[in-house]
C-alpha cells in the first residue's frame, strides 16, 4: 500500500498506526465492530421480549399471573396507580377469589380505579359479590360505572404498566388473557378506554367526610323515612345524653373543633326525634354484636368512641326505652357463622333510606388509606339494594327481634350479657 492510500485509510477511520501494524489494527477494528453489532442485536431482542404480548391460557397460568405479577405491580408501585376495568367486577370470580379469605394487603401507593357494573344483571348474588368486592379491596378508591355501552371490551388497563384483553366464560372465570406491556400501545389503549367512562354513567363514587356533609348525606338523609341500616362496627344510635357529652369531648381530644360539636349535637338531636316515630330496620352480624357488647366501640360520624361497661349498660337501657315508644323499630341479627361470607370482610356499614344510600368504611379510621365513604348515585341501583336487604330478612341466617321483644330478651339473657361485657375488663388485664 502506497503512502497516500495509507494516509487516506487512517484519516477515514480516525486511527493512528504504522504500515507495519496496519493489519493488526484492521483485525481489531473488525472484531470491535462485530462485538458492537452483537450487543445491539441482543438489546433489540431483549427490548422486543420485554414489549411483546404474553398470552396466558388455563386457570393455573392465569391464577399465577393474577396472584403474582398483576397484584405485585399494583400493590408495590412507588407511584399512584390508575386502572381501568370495563368488565362487571361483581362477576369477576378471579378477583373475588384473590388472596382467599383475606382482605387485600395495604398497597405501597394509592390506587384509583374506574370499573364497570352491569345493572341489567344485578341480582342479589351480584349485590353480595359487589359488597364483598368493595370490602376486600377497601383500600382502593373505586369509581363504579354502568358498563352497558362498553361491557364487551373486556379490558383491564394499568396506566404506564400494562393492558390486558380478557376472555371470560359464563361463570365469570378468565379463560385467556393477552397481556400487552409495550408502553406506547398501553398508553394508547388507556387513552381510548378512559374515554368510555362517561360521568353520566357514574353509579358509585368514593367520598370524604367533608363531601358527605356538603352533599347532604348527614342532614337531608334523615329527612325521609323507612330506613335500612347495616352496622359493621358498633351501634352509634339512641345514645343517652351523658354519653353524647362524652362523644363530643372525645371529638375535641381527637383534634376536631367546635364545628364538629355543632354538627354532632344537631345530628344526634335529629336522630333522637326521628327514632321516636319513624320505621327503622337495623342489621348487624352476630359476631359484631357480641364484639360491641364486649368492647363498646363505635363510630359516631367520624369519631371513634369506646364505652365503659356502665356506659354500655346505660346505652342498652336507652335503646329499650326508645323501642318501647316506637314499635316500628326492628333488629335483624345475621348468624354469620352459617354463611360462606367471612365476617372479617364486613368493613363497610350501609345507610339507606330508599332515596339516598351511602357506605361507610370503618377500616379507614384505623388505616387512613382508602375511601372513607361511597355514595350511591343511581336510583335503580338503590332500589335493587333496598330489595336485596328486604330479601335478607327472609334468609335462614337472619333472625328478627321486634322493638317489643327487646326488654324481655334483655331480662332473659341478662347474666350472659353482663358476662360478655365483663370480658373487656379481663382482656385489659393482659
Tab-separated table of N, CA, C and O in Angstrom, residues 17 182 236-237 297 357 404:
chain	number	residue	atom	x	y	z
A	17	UNK	N	-1.539	4.617	13.361
A	17	UNK	CA	-0.775	3.364	13.333
A	17	UNK	C	0.361	3.505	12.323
A	17	UNK	O	0.541	4.561	11.688
A	182	UNK	N	-45.981	-3.245	25.897
A	182	UNK	CA	-45.408	-2.188	25.073
A	182	UNK	C	-46.032	-0.870	25.530
A	182	UNK	O	-47.231	-0.626	25.345
A	236	UNK	N	-74.099	3.241	66.992
A	236	UNK	CA	-73.934	4.638	67.394
A	236	UNK	C	-75.244	5.377	67.620
A	236	UNK	O	-75.240	6.569	67.951
A	237	UNK	N	-76.358	4.695	67.460
A	237	UNK	CA	-77.659	5.356	67.569
A	237	UNK	C	-78.242	5.241	68.986
A	237	UNK	O	-77.829	4.399	69.779
A	297	UNK	N	-67.090	-0.337	71.436
A	297	UNK	CA	-66.535	0.637	70.490
A	297	UNK	C	-67.499	0.894	69.341
A	297	UNK	O	-68.087	-0.023	68.784
A	357	UNK	N	-78.358	6.574	49.531
A	357	UNK	CA	-77.674	5.406	50.092
A	357	UNK	C	-76.179	5.683	50.095
A	357	UNK	O	-75.625	6.140	49.098
A	404	UNK	N	-90.678	-4.565	70.628
A	404	UNK	CA	-91.353	-5.007	71.853
A	404	UNK	C	-90.690	-6.217	72.511
A	404	UNK	O	-90.957	-6.518	73.677
